[in-house]
mmCIF file of C-alpha atoms in Angstrom:
data_model
loop_
_atom_site.group_PDB
_atom_site.id
_atom_site.type_symbol
_atom_site.label_atom_id
_atom_site.label_comp_id
_atom_site.label_asym_id
_atom_site.label_seq_id
_atom_site.Cartn_x
_atom_site.Cartn_y
_atom_site.Cartn_z
ATOM 1 C CA MET L 15 -7.713 -30.250 58.594
ATOM 2 C CA LEU L 16 -4.425 -28.787 57.463
ATOM 3 C CA LYS L 17 -4.504 -30.872 54.246
ATOM 4 C CA PHE L 18 -7.999 -29.646 53.447
ATOM 5 C CA TRP L 19 -6.967 -26.011 54.026
ATOM 6 C CA LYS L 20 -4.073 -26.358 51.575
ATOM 7 C CA LYS L 21 -6.221 -27.787 48.823
ATOM 8 C CA LYS L 22 -8.937 -25.140 49.033
ATOM 9 C CA PRO L 23 -7.066 -22.252 47.368
ATOM 10 C CA ALA L 24 -6.775 -24.291 44.166
ATOM 11 C CA GLU L 25 -10.576 -24.183 43.728
ATOM 12 C CA PRO L 26 -11.225 -20.374 43.547
ATOM 13 C CA THR L 27 -11.122 -18.772 40.137
ATOM 14 C CA PRO L 28 -8.302 -16.232 40.193
ATOM 15 C CA THR L 29 -6.678 -18.113 37.331
ATOM 16 C CA GLU L 30 -9.988 -19.111 35.693
ATOM 17 C CA SER L 31 -11.573 -15.668 35.851
ATOM 18 C CA PRO L 32 -9.090 -13.827 33.633
ATOM 19 C CA ALA L 33 -9.266 -16.704 31.123
ATOM 20 C CA ALA L 34 -13.021 -16.417 30.964
ATOM 21 C CA GLY L 35 -12.732 -12.691 30.375
ATOM 22 C CA GLU L 36 -10.288 -13.241 27.557
ATOM 23 C CA LEU L 37 -12.622 -15.688 25.882
ATOM 24 C CA VAL L 38 -15.502 -13.249 26.021
ATOM 25 C CA ASP L 39 -13.352 -10.559 24.422
ATOM 26 C CA ARG L 40 -12.283 -12.902 21.650
ATOM 27 C CA SER L 41 -15.810 -13.991 20.860
ATOM 28 C CA ALA L 42 -16.770 -10.337 20.550
ATOM 29 C CA ASP L 43 -14.039 -9.897 17.922
ATOM 30 C CA PRO L 44 -14.731 -11.928 14.744
ATOM 31 C CA ALA L 45 -11.067 -11.622 13.766
ATOM 32 C CA LEU L 46 -10.061 -13.516 16.888
ATOM 33 C CA ALA L 47 -12.891 -16.078 17.057
ATOM 34 C CA GLU L 48 -11.994 -19.536 15.708
ATOM 35 C CA PRO L 49 -14.130 -22.615 15.045
ATOM 36 C CA GLY L 50 -14.121 -24.885 18.043
ATOM 37 C CA ALA L 51 -12.747 -22.212 20.371
ATOM 38 C CA ALA L 52 -13.711 -22.564 23.995
ATOM 39 C CA THR L 53 -16.526 -20.447 25.353
ATOM 40 C CA SER L 54 -17.490 -19.366 28.833
ATOM 41 C CA GLU L 55 -20.239 -22.055 28.815
ATOM 42 C CA SER L 56 -17.857 -24.886 27.892
ATOM 43 C CA LEU L 57 -15.454 -23.617 30.479
ATOM 44 C CA ALA L 58 -18.166 -23.822 33.116
ATOM 45 C CA GLU L 59 -18.825 -27.502 32.240
ATOM 46 C CA ALA L 60 -15.168 -28.478 32.447
ATOM 47 C CA PRO L 61 -14.136 -30.606 35.450
ATOM 48 C CA ALA L 62 -12.570 -28.859 38.409
ATOM 49 C CA PRO L 63 -8.760 -28.717 38.252
ATOM 50 C CA GLU L 64 -6.713 -31.209 40.227
ATOM 51 C CA PRO L 65 -5.264 -29.920 43.534
ATOM 52 C CA GLN L 66 -1.909 -28.226 42.926
ATOM 53 C CA PRO L 67 1.282 -28.609 44.918
ATOM 54 C CA PRO L 68 1.902 -26.056 47.691
ATOM 55 C CA GLU L 69 4.250 -23.939 45.532
ATOM 56 C CA VAL L 70 1.421 -23.314 43.021
ATOM 57 C CA GLU L 71 -0.695 -21.918 45.847
ATOM 58 C CA VAL L 72 1.738 -19.009 46.079
ATOM 59 C CA GLU L 73 1.339 -18.375 42.344
ATOM 60 C CA ALA L 74 -2.445 -18.419 42.740
ATOM 61 C CA GLU L 75 -2.237 -15.896 45.562
ATOM 62 C CA GLU L 76 0.031 -13.674 43.437
ATOM 63 C CA ALA L 77 -2.406 -13.955 40.526
ATOM 64 C CA ALA L 78 -5.235 -12.860 42.805
ATOM 65 C CA VAL L 79 -3.200 -9.836 43.878
ATOM 66 C CA VAL L 80 -2.463 -8.956 40.247
ATOM 67 C CA GLU L 81 -6.144 -9.317 39.331
ATOM 68 C CA ALA L 82 -7.170 -7.068 42.212
ATOM 69 C CA ALA L 83 -4.601 -4.491 41.072
ATOM 70 C CA ARG L 84 -6.060 -4.573 37.561
ATOM 71 C CA GLU L 85 -9.551 -3.956 38.882
ATOM 72 C CA THR L 86 -8.421 -0.914 40.862
ATOM 73 C CA ALA L 87 -5.995 0.389 38.220
ATOM 74 C CA PRO L 88 -6.912 3.528 36.212
ATOM 75 C CA THR L 89 -8.880 2.726 33.089
ATOM 76 C CA ALA L 90 -7.827 3.749 29.576
ATOM 77 C CA GLU L 91 -10.161 6.714 29.786
ATOM 78 C CA ARG L 92 -8.484 8.306 32.816
ATOM 79 C CA PRO L 93 -6.129 10.419 30.641
ATOM 80 C CA ALA L 94 -9.222 12.350 29.486
ATOM 81 C CA LYS L 95 -9.094 14.113 32.860
ATOM 82 C CA ARG L 96 -5.668 15.552 32.070
ATOM 83 C CA SER L 97 -5.753 19.256 31.313
ATOM 84 C CA TRP L 98 -4.746 20.884 28.056
ATOM 85 C CA ARG L 99 -1.633 22.196 29.798
ATOM 86 C CA GLU L 100 -0.619 18.656 30.771
ATOM 87 C CA ARG L 101 -1.183 17.463 27.220
ATOM 88 C CA LEU L 102 0.541 20.366 25.440
ATOM 89 C CA SER L 103 3.301 21.374 27.840
ATOM 90 C CA GLY L 104 5.536 18.607 26.482
ATOM 91 C CA SER L 105 5.258 19.796 22.870
ATOM 92 C CA GLY L 106 8.233 21.477 21.234
ATOM 93 C CA PHE L 107 6.210 24.661 20.652
ATOM 94 C CA ALA L 108 5.247 24.981 24.325
ATOM 95 C CA LYS L 109 8.781 24.223 25.511
ATOM 96 C CA SER L 110 10.318 26.864 23.226
ATOM 97 C CA LEU L 111 7.921 29.570 24.453
ATOM 98 C CA THR L 112 8.353 28.625 28.101
ATOM 99 C CA SER L 113 12.153 28.523 27.949
ATOM 100 C CA LEU L 114 12.171 31.846 26.115
ATOM 101 C CA PHE L 115 10.647 33.692 29.059
ATOM 102 C CA VAL L 116 12.852 31.796 31.488
ATOM 103 C CA ARG L 117 16.001 32.884 29.610
ATOM 104 C CA HIS L 118 14.804 36.459 29.107
ATOM 105 C CA PRO L 119 12.849 37.571 32.168
ATOM 106 C CA LYS L 120 13.837 41.156 31.380
ATOM 107 C CA LEU L 121 11.556 43.296 29.193
ATOM 108 C CA ASP L 122 13.602 44.431 26.178
ATOM 109 C CA ASP L 123 13.928 44.193 22.389
ATOM 110 C CA ASP L 124 16.013 41.010 22.645
ATOM 111 C CA LEU L 125 13.071 39.225 24.238
ATOM 112 C CA LEU L 126 10.777 40.297 21.397
ATOM 113 C CA ASP L 127 13.333 39.335 18.724
ATOM 114 C CA GLU L 128 13.602 35.822 20.140
ATOM 115 C CA LEU L 129 9.821 35.628 20.473
ATOM 116 C CA GLU L 130 9.434 36.391 16.771
ATOM 117 C CA THR L 131 11.973 33.689 15.894
ATOM 118 C CA ALA L 132 10.197 31.145 18.112
ATOM 119 C CA LEU L 133 6.828 31.873 16.502
ATOM 120 C CA ILE L 134 8.172 31.615 12.961
ATOM 121 C CA THR L 135 10.031 28.381 13.778
ATOM 122 C CA ALA L 136 6.786 26.906 15.148
ATOM 123 C CA ASP L 137 5.041 27.694 11.828
ATOM 124 C CA VAL L 138 2.809 30.490 13.040
ATOM 125 C CA GLY L 139 3.796 32.138 9.773
ATOM 126 C CA VAL L 140 6.135 35.009 8.943
ATOM 127 C CA ASP L 141 3.422 37.593 8.360
ATOM 128 C CA ALA L 142 1.380 36.707 11.446
ATOM 129 C CA SER L 143 4.476 36.471 13.668
ATOM 130 C CA THR L 144 5.868 39.812 12.469
ATOM 131 C CA ARG L 145 2.571 41.640 12.925
ATOM 132 C CA LEU L 146 2.069 40.199 16.403
ATOM 133 C CA VAL L 147 5.567 41.031 17.643
ATOM 134 C CA GLU L 148 5.630 44.518 16.121
ATOM 135 C CA ASP L 149 2.368 45.342 17.865
ATOM 136 C CA LEU L 150 3.847 44.204 21.174
ATOM 137 C CA ARG L 151 7.025 46.211 20.464
ATOM 138 C CA LYS L 152 5.055 49.409 19.879
ATOM 139 C CA ARG L 153 3.142 48.891 23.115
ATOM 140 C CA MET L 154 6.387 48.221 24.968
ATOM 141 C CA HIS L 155 7.928 51.448 23.691
ATOM 142 C CA LYS L 156 4.800 53.293 24.834
ATOM 143 C CA ARG L 157 5.519 51.836 28.282
ATOM 144 C CA GLU L 158 2.259 49.877 28.409
ATOM 145 C CA PHE L 159 4.119 46.951 29.962
ATOM 146 C CA ALA L 160 5.604 47.346 33.427
ATOM 147 C CA ASP L 161 7.647 44.149 33.058
ATOM 148 C CA ALA L 162 7.986 40.950 31.019
ATOM 149 C CA GLY L 163 5.165 39.359 33.014
ATOM 150 C CA VAL L 164 2.693 41.946 31.710
ATOM 151 C CA LEU L 165 3.989 41.398 28.172
ATOM 152 C CA LEU L 166 3.437 37.653 28.620
ATOM 153 C CA LYS L 167 -0.175 38.327 29.559
ATOM 154 C CA ALA L 168 -0.597 40.544 26.478
ATOM 155 C CA LEU L 169 0.900 37.802 24.283
ATOM 156 C CA ARG L 170 -1.576 35.276 25.644
ATOM 157 C CA GLU L 171 -4.476 37.625 24.896
ATOM 158 C CA ALA L 172 -3.215 38.283 21.359
ATOM 159 C CA LEU L 173 -2.840 34.578 20.565
ATOM 160 C CA VAL L 174 -6.311 33.775 21.922
ATOM 161 C CA ALA L 175 -7.753 36.616 19.802
ATOM 162 C CA MET L 176 -6.229 35.010 16.678
ATOM 163 C CA LEU L 177 -7.912 31.663 17.393
ATOM 164 C CA LYS L 178 -11.274 32.710 18.867
ATOM 165 C CA PRO L 179 -12.961 33.264 15.461
ATOM 166 C CA VAL L 180 -12.341 29.606 14.482
ATOM 167 C CA GLU L 181 -13.521 28.146 17.797
ATOM 168 C CA ARG L 182 -16.817 26.800 16.498
ATOM 169 C CA PRO L 183 -17.939 23.338 17.688
ATOM 170 C CA LEU L 184 -19.658 21.005 15.237
ATOM 171 C CA ASP L 185 -23.400 20.596 15.819
ATOM 172 C CA VAL L 186 -24.587 17.220 14.494
ATOM 173 C CA SER L 187 -28.080 17.390 15.981
ATOM 174 C CA SER L 188 -29.785 18.017 12.629
ATOM 175 C CA PRO L 189 -30.552 17.055 9.930
ATOM 176 C CA SER L 190 -30.788 13.306 10.415
ATOM 177 C CA PRO L 191 -28.734 11.555 9.269
ATOM 178 C CA PHE L 192 -26.039 14.204 9.647
ATOM 179 C CA VAL L 193 -23.413 13.233 7.070
ATOM 180 C CA ILE L 194 -19.726 13.904 7.781
ATOM 181 C CA LEU L 195 -17.306 13.324 4.890
ATOM 182 C CA THR L 196 -13.701 13.084 6.084
ATOM 183 C CA VAL L 197 -10.833 13.994 3.771
ATOM 184 C CA GLY L 198 -7.073 14.458 4.007
ATOM 185 C CA ILE L 199 -3.743 13.145 2.790
ATOM 186 C CA ASN L 200 -2.265 9.779 3.735
ATOM 187 C CA GLY L 201 -0.990 9.301 7.262
ATOM 188 C CA VAL L 202 -2.754 12.167 9.031
ATOM 189 C CA GLY L 203 -4.869 9.855 11.208
ATOM 190 C CA LYS L 204 -8.122 10.098 9.275
ATOM 191 C CA THR L 205 -9.498 6.632 10.040
ATOM 192 C CA THR L 206 -8.423 6.878 13.680
ATOM 193 C CA THR L 207 -10.162 10.244 13.943
ATOM 194 C CA ILE L 208 -13.345 8.679 12.576
ATOM 195 C CA GLY L 209 -13.180 5.988 15.256
ATOM 196 C CA LYS L 210 -12.761 8.614 17.962
ATOM 197 C CA LEU L 211 -15.662 10.658 16.582
ATOM 198 C CA ALA L 212 -17.839 7.546 16.583
ATOM 199 C CA ARG L 213 -16.965 7.003 20.232
ATOM 200 C CA ARG L 214 -17.745 10.638 21.095
ATOM 201 C CA TYR L 215 -21.140 10.670 19.396
ATOM 202 C CA SER L 216 -22.081 7.245 20.764
ATOM 203 C CA ASP L 217 -21.244 8.427 24.270
ATOM 204 C CA GLU L 218 -23.577 11.372 23.659
ATOM 205 C CA GLY L 219 -26.388 8.883 23.027
ATOM 206 C CA ARG L 220 -26.527 9.301 19.243
ATOM 207 C CA SER L 221 -26.875 6.431 16.782
ATOM 208 C CA VAL L 222 -23.842 6.299 14.487
ATOM 209 C CA MET L 223 -22.944 4.496 11.267
ATOM 210 C CA LEU L 224 -19.593 4.370 9.461
ATOM 211 C CA ALA L 225 -18.953 4.103 5.724
ATOM 212 C CA ALA L 226 -15.684 2.440 4.667
ATOM 213 C CA GLY L 227 -15.085 4.657 1.663
ATOM 214 C CA ASP L 228 -11.294 4.302 1.749
ATOM 215 C CA THR L 229 -11.179 1.391 -0.677
ATOM 216 C CA PHE L 230 -7.786 2.393 -2.051
ATOM 217 C CA ARG L 231 -5.486 1.721 0.937
ATOM 218 C CA ALA L 232 -4.819 -1.858 1.943
ATOM 219 C CA ALA L 233 -6.427 -2.837 5.266
ATOM 220 C CA ALA L 234 -8.262 0.496 5.590
ATOM 221 C CA VAL L 235 -11.647 -1.249 5.495
ATOM 222 C CA GLU L 236 -10.583 -3.735 8.172
ATOM 223 C CA GLN L 237 -9.222 -0.922 10.315
ATOM 224 C CA LEU L 238 -12.562 0.886 10.201
ATOM 225 C CA LYS L 239 -14.415 -2.350 10.969
ATOM 226 C CA THR L 240 -12.242 -2.771 14.048
ATOM 227 C CA TRP L 241 -13.214 0.698 15.230
ATOM 228 C CA GLY L 242 -16.854 -0.167 14.539
ATOM 229 C CA GLU L 243 -16.669 -3.328 16.642
ATOM 230 C CA ARG L 244 -14.891 -1.492 19.425
ATOM 231 C CA ASN L 245 -17.560 1.220 19.549
ATOM 232 C CA LYS L 246 -20.482 -1.130 18.704
ATOM 233 C CA VAL L 247 -21.215 0.904 15.578
ATOM 234 C CA PRO L 248 -22.305 -0.631 12.217
ATOM 235 C CA VAL L 249 -19.918 -0.272 9.275
ATOM 236 C CA VAL L 250 -21.017 -0.355 5.628
ATOM 237 C CA SER L 251 -18.307 -1.685 3.299
ATOM 238 C CA GLN L 252 -17.735 -3.479 0.006
ATOM 239 C CA GLY L 253 -14.097 -4.453 0.329
ATOM 240 C CA GLN L 254 -10.878 -3.123 -1.145
ATOM 241 C CA ASP L 255 -10.899 -1.575 -4.651
ATOM 242 C CA ALA L 256 -14.679 -1.099 -4.637
ATOM 243 C CA ASP L 257 -16.055 2.197 -5.922
ATOM 244 C CA SER L 258 -15.846 4.646 -3.022
ATOM 245 C CA ALA L 259 -18.856 6.681 -4.134
ATOM 246 C CA SER L 260 -20.958 3.497 -4.346
ATOM 247 C CA VAL L 261 -20.001 2.458 -0.806
ATOM 248 C CA ILE L 262 -20.942 5.844 0.644
ATOM 249 C CA PHE L 263 -24.176 5.934 -1.379
ATOM 250 C CA ASP L 264 -25.177 2.539 0.077
ATOM 251 C CA ALA L 265 -24.281 3.723 3.554
ATOM 252 C CA LEU L 266 -26.437 6.829 3.219
ATOM 253 C CA GLN L 267 -29.359 4.692 2.049
ATOM 254 C CA ALA L 268 -28.909 2.384 5.038
ATOM 255 C CA ALA L 269 -28.600 5.274 7.483
ATOM 256 C CA ARG L 270 -31.806 6.841 6.174
ATOM 257 C CA SER L 271 -33.744 3.574 6.360
ATOM 258 C CA ARG L 272 -32.557 2.809 9.905
ATOM 259 C CA GLY L 273 -33.062 6.317 11.230
ATOM 260 C CA THR L 274 -29.371 6.696 12.077
ATOM 261 C CA GLN L 275 -28.502 10.137 13.416
ATOM 262 C CA VAL L 276 -24.860 10.465 12.312
ATOM 263 C CA LEU L 277 -23.116 8.937 9.283
ATOM 264 C CA ILE L 278 -19.325 9.342 9.093
ATOM 265 C CA ALA L 279 -17.766 8.452 5.742
ATOM 266 C CA ASP L 280 -14.100 7.634 5.291
ATOM 267 C CA THR L 281 -12.328 8.433 2.012
ATOM 268 C CA ALA L 282 -9.013 7.416 0.537
ATOM 269 C CA GLY L 283 -6.026 9.435 1.656
ATOM 270 C CA ARG L 284 -4.647 11.352 -1.277
ATOM 271 C CA LEU L 285 -2.069 13.994 -2.012
ATOM 272 C CA HIS L 286 -3.419 17.357 -3.069
ATOM 273 C CA THR L 287 -1.357 16.953 -6.277
ATOM 274 C CA GLN L 288 -3.173 13.762 -7.377
ATOM 275 C CA GLY L 289 -5.763 15.091 -9.808
ATOM 276 C CA GLY L 290 -7.629 11.812 -10.404
ATOM 277 C CA LEU L 291 -8.127 11.029 -6.723
ATOM 278 C CA MET L 292 -9.068 14.619 -5.968
ATOM 279 C CA ASP L 293 -11.742 14.471 -8.687
ATOM 280 C CA GLU L 294 -13.174 11.376 -6.986
ATOM 281 C CA LEU L 295 -14.093 13.537 -3.983
ATOM 282 C CA GLY L 296 -16.281 15.644 -6.232
ATOM 283 C CA LYS L 297 -17.958 12.476 -7.533
ATOM 284 C CA ILE L 298 -18.711 11.306 -3.984
ATOM 285 C CA GLY L 299 -20.436 14.594 -3.237
ATOM 286 C CA ARG L 300 -22.527 14.438 -6.424
ATOM 287 C CA VAL L 301 -23.614 10.847 -5.729
ATOM 288 C CA MET L 302 -24.741 11.659 -2.177
ATOM 289 C CA LYS L 303 -26.812 14.584 -3.405
ATOM 290 C CA LYS L 304 -28.976 12.144 -5.389
ATOM 291 C CA LEU L 305 -30.358 10.962 -2.031
ATOM 292 C CA ASP L 306 -29.963 14.156 0.007
ATOM 293 C CA ALA L 307 -29.438 17.471 -1.744
ATOM 294 C CA SER L 308 -27.833 18.946 1.386
ATOM 295 C CA ALA L 309 -25.319 16.132 1.916
ATOM 296 C CA PRO L 310 -22.573 16.081 2.982
ATOM 297 C CA HIS L 311 -23.430 18.403 5.838
ATOM 298 C CA GLU L 312 -19.802 18.664 6.964
ATOM 299 C CA VAL L 313 -16.625 18.080 4.979
ATOM 300 C CA LEU L 314 -14.089 17.538 7.721
ATOM 301 C CA MET L 315 -10.433 17.729 6.732
ATOM 302 C CA VAL L 316 -7.948 16.007 9.034
ATOM 303 C CA ILE L 317 -4.567 17.765 9.202
ATOM 304 C CA ASP L 318 -1.395 16.482 10.833
ATOM 305 C CA GLY L 319 -0.102 19.222 13.129
ATOM 306 C CA THR L 320 3.495 18.155 12.414
ATOM 307 C CA THR L 321 3.304 19.041 8.696
ATOM 308 C CA GLY L 322 3.786 22.741 9.353
ATOM 309 C CA GLN L 323 3.363 25.181 6.489
ATOM 310 C CA ASN L 324 2.678 22.345 4.025
ATOM 311 C CA ALA L 325 -0.757 22.127 5.643
ATOM 312 C CA ILE L 326 -1.572 25.494 4.058
ATOM 313 C CA SER L 327 -1.181 24.228 0.486
ATOM 314 C CA GLN L 328 -3.005 20.994 1.350
ATOM 315 C CA LEU L 329 -6.006 22.809 2.739
ATOM 316 C CA ARG L 330 -6.116 25.275 -0.142
ATOM 317 C CA GLN L 331 -6.432 22.454 -2.681
ATOM 318 C CA PHE L 332 -8.899 20.340 -0.662
ATOM 319 C CA ARG L 333 -11.053 23.376 0.015
ATOM 320 C CA ASP L 334 -11.319 24.130 -3.709
ATOM 321 C CA THR L 335 -12.007 20.505 -4.680
ATOM 322 C CA ALA L 336 -14.072 19.091 -1.810
ATOM 323 C CA GLY L 337 -15.496 22.238 -0.221
ATOM 324 C CA VAL L 338 -13.930 21.742 3.225
ATOM 325 C CA THR L 339 -16.131 23.214 5.971
ATOM 326 C CA GLY L 340 -14.221 22.249 9.136
ATOM 327 C CA LEU L 341 -10.846 21.045 10.402
ATOM 328 C CA VAL L 342 -9.438 18.446 12.781
ATOM 329 C CA VAL L 343 -5.779 19.056 13.692
ATOM 330 C CA THR L 344 -4.067 15.956 15.107
ATOM 331 C CA LYS L 345 -0.776 15.114 16.874
ATOM 332 C CA LEU L 346 -0.495 18.435 18.702
ATOM 333 C CA ASP L 347 0.803 16.899 21.912
ATOM 334 C CA GLY L 348 4.303 16.166 20.681
ATOM 335 C CA THR L 349 5.197 18.578 17.906
ATOM 336 C CA ALA L 350 7.205 21.758 17.573
ATOM 337 C CA LYS L 351 4.933 22.801 14.709
ATOM 338 C CA GLY L 352 1.735 23.512 16.667
ATOM 339 C CA GLY L 353 1.879 27.095 15.472
ATOM 340 C CA VAL L 354 0.250 25.967 12.241
ATOM 341 C CA MET L 355 -3.065 26.408 14.086
ATOM 342 C CA PHE L 356 -2.546 30.168 14.014
ATOM 343 C CA ALA L 357 -1.490 30.123 10.358
ATOM 344 C CA LEU L 358 -4.594 28.132 9.353
ATOM 345 C CA ALA L 359 -6.855 30.434 11.340
ATOM 346 C CA ARG L 360 -5.359 33.557 9.760
ATOM 347 C CA GLU L 361 -5.229 32.200 6.205
ATOM 348 C CA PHE L 362 -8.624 30.472 5.916
ATOM 349 C CA GLY L 363 -10.798 31.257 8.925
ATOM 350 C CA LEU L 364 -12.351 27.771 8.726
ATOM 351 C CA PRO L 365 -13.753 26.345 11.971
ATOM 352 C CA ILE L 366 -11.337 24.129 13.884
ATOM 353 C CA ARG L 367 -13.816 21.544 15.168
ATOM 354 C CA TYR L 368 -11.516 19.170 17.052
ATOM 355 C CA VAL L 369 -7.872 18.718 18.000
ATOM 356 C CA GLY L 370 -5.969 15.541 18.784
ATOM 357 C CA LEU L 371 -4.056 15.702 22.074
ATOM 358 C CA GLY L 372 -3.140 12.029 22.519
ATOM 359 C CA GLU L 373 -3.717 8.436 21.515
ATOM 360 C CA THR L 374 -6.878 7.450 23.393
ATOM 361 C CA ALA L 375 -10.423 7.925 22.095
ATOM 362 C CA THR L 376 -11.150 10.625 24.649
ATOM 363 C CA ASP L 377 -8.094 12.658 23.605
ATOM 364 C CA LEU L 378 -10.003 14.072 20.636
ATOM 365 C CA ARG L 379 -11.229 17.350 22.137
ATOM 366 C CA GLU L 380 -13.472 20.123 20.910
ATOM 367 C CA PHE L 381 -11.212 23.045 20.115
ATOM 368 C CA ASP L 382 -10.930 25.628 22.895
ATOM 369 C CA ALA L 383 -8.785 28.664 22.004
ATOM 370 C CA GLU L 384 -8.103 29.762 25.582
ATOM 371 C CA ALA L 385 -7.249 26.247 26.764
ATOM 372 C CA PHE L 386 -4.958 25.741 23.775
ATOM 373 C CA VAL L 387 -2.990 28.940 24.393
ATOM 374 C CA ASP L 388 -2.916 28.191 28.117
ATOM 375 C CA GLY L 389 -1.234 24.886 27.307
ATOM 376 C CA LEU L 390 1.472 26.618 25.260
ATOM 377 C CA LEU L 391 2.474 29.501 27.524
ATOM 378 C CA PRO L 392 3.488 29.648 31.179
ATOM 379 C CA THR L 393 1.061 31.504 33.424
ATOM 380 C CA THR L 394 3.887 33.559 34.946
ATOM 381 C CA ILE L 395 7.567 34.177 34.273
ATOM 382 C CA GLY L 396 9.613 31.298 35.637
ATOM 383 C CA SER L 397 6.669 28.909 36.085
#
């Protein structure tokens, strides 16, 4: 009886189960699938493993504990429940504003002078920072603020007022297909943003298609295909060095024939000083209009929040060339330059559709002015 009891633990599948899961994942990914690779069916037909020595039984028990821990562990989507304050409080911009009020809890001109410096350093812009602080200074001298805590509340209200006009979510409900053309310079996270948008719209129950129009950068097409596989979204591509306008034209044809609701087209990252590549954006727009005179319905420019004031010149050029209609500002969770949001809002007034607050797919959030400012400033002095 004792011998039988020792052999039995070798038969359960704590070690087989994870292997089967890994095989299923690999078969779902063409890049990982190999001819002759084992499948879950072939695994099921394999003979039962030979009984293991007693010391292996301990390993099997430990594996079962690890597997149970994995099943109960938080999923990758859990961070979506984190608030804006949790996401932004670690940024350099938020830390500088918070420490400012901690160092200067007293209401005086020194506090306002340091506030102006902090705003300019965070790329809010000299003009916007000066106007904001001078308005607060006048109100302070009129004794509108009883203490620094009241001034902090007034600052929050002023910053929200600067961003409210650009808080306009993107409505992709019509027409169908709704065509989003994404533009931006290299390295801003354009392709990653497309993958996150595909996830968002798929989760909303919309049919989505991607167009691999970035045929200039090596591996960009494969990167988009990976996002497509991950989100179970079709990707139209022709390979590297193909004509970008041709790829997007084919994708629009396919989206129309399949009744796809949202088509998101990638384009090659380019500097705003590269005339030839910038002209290509105009060509893409003209080619799409041969099928749909209203396309693209949104030209979404992706901006890296760490670029600071350089984002102003980038947007100015892309707006004139590609007709930018909305913005996505990424990498706001770890930068001291988050003030560029205020500079963009003041300079252009273009809708800020989404902001990137982290690495996971659910960290691409619709822009919320009050939540954004709440993440940057403490609620009370000393908090």
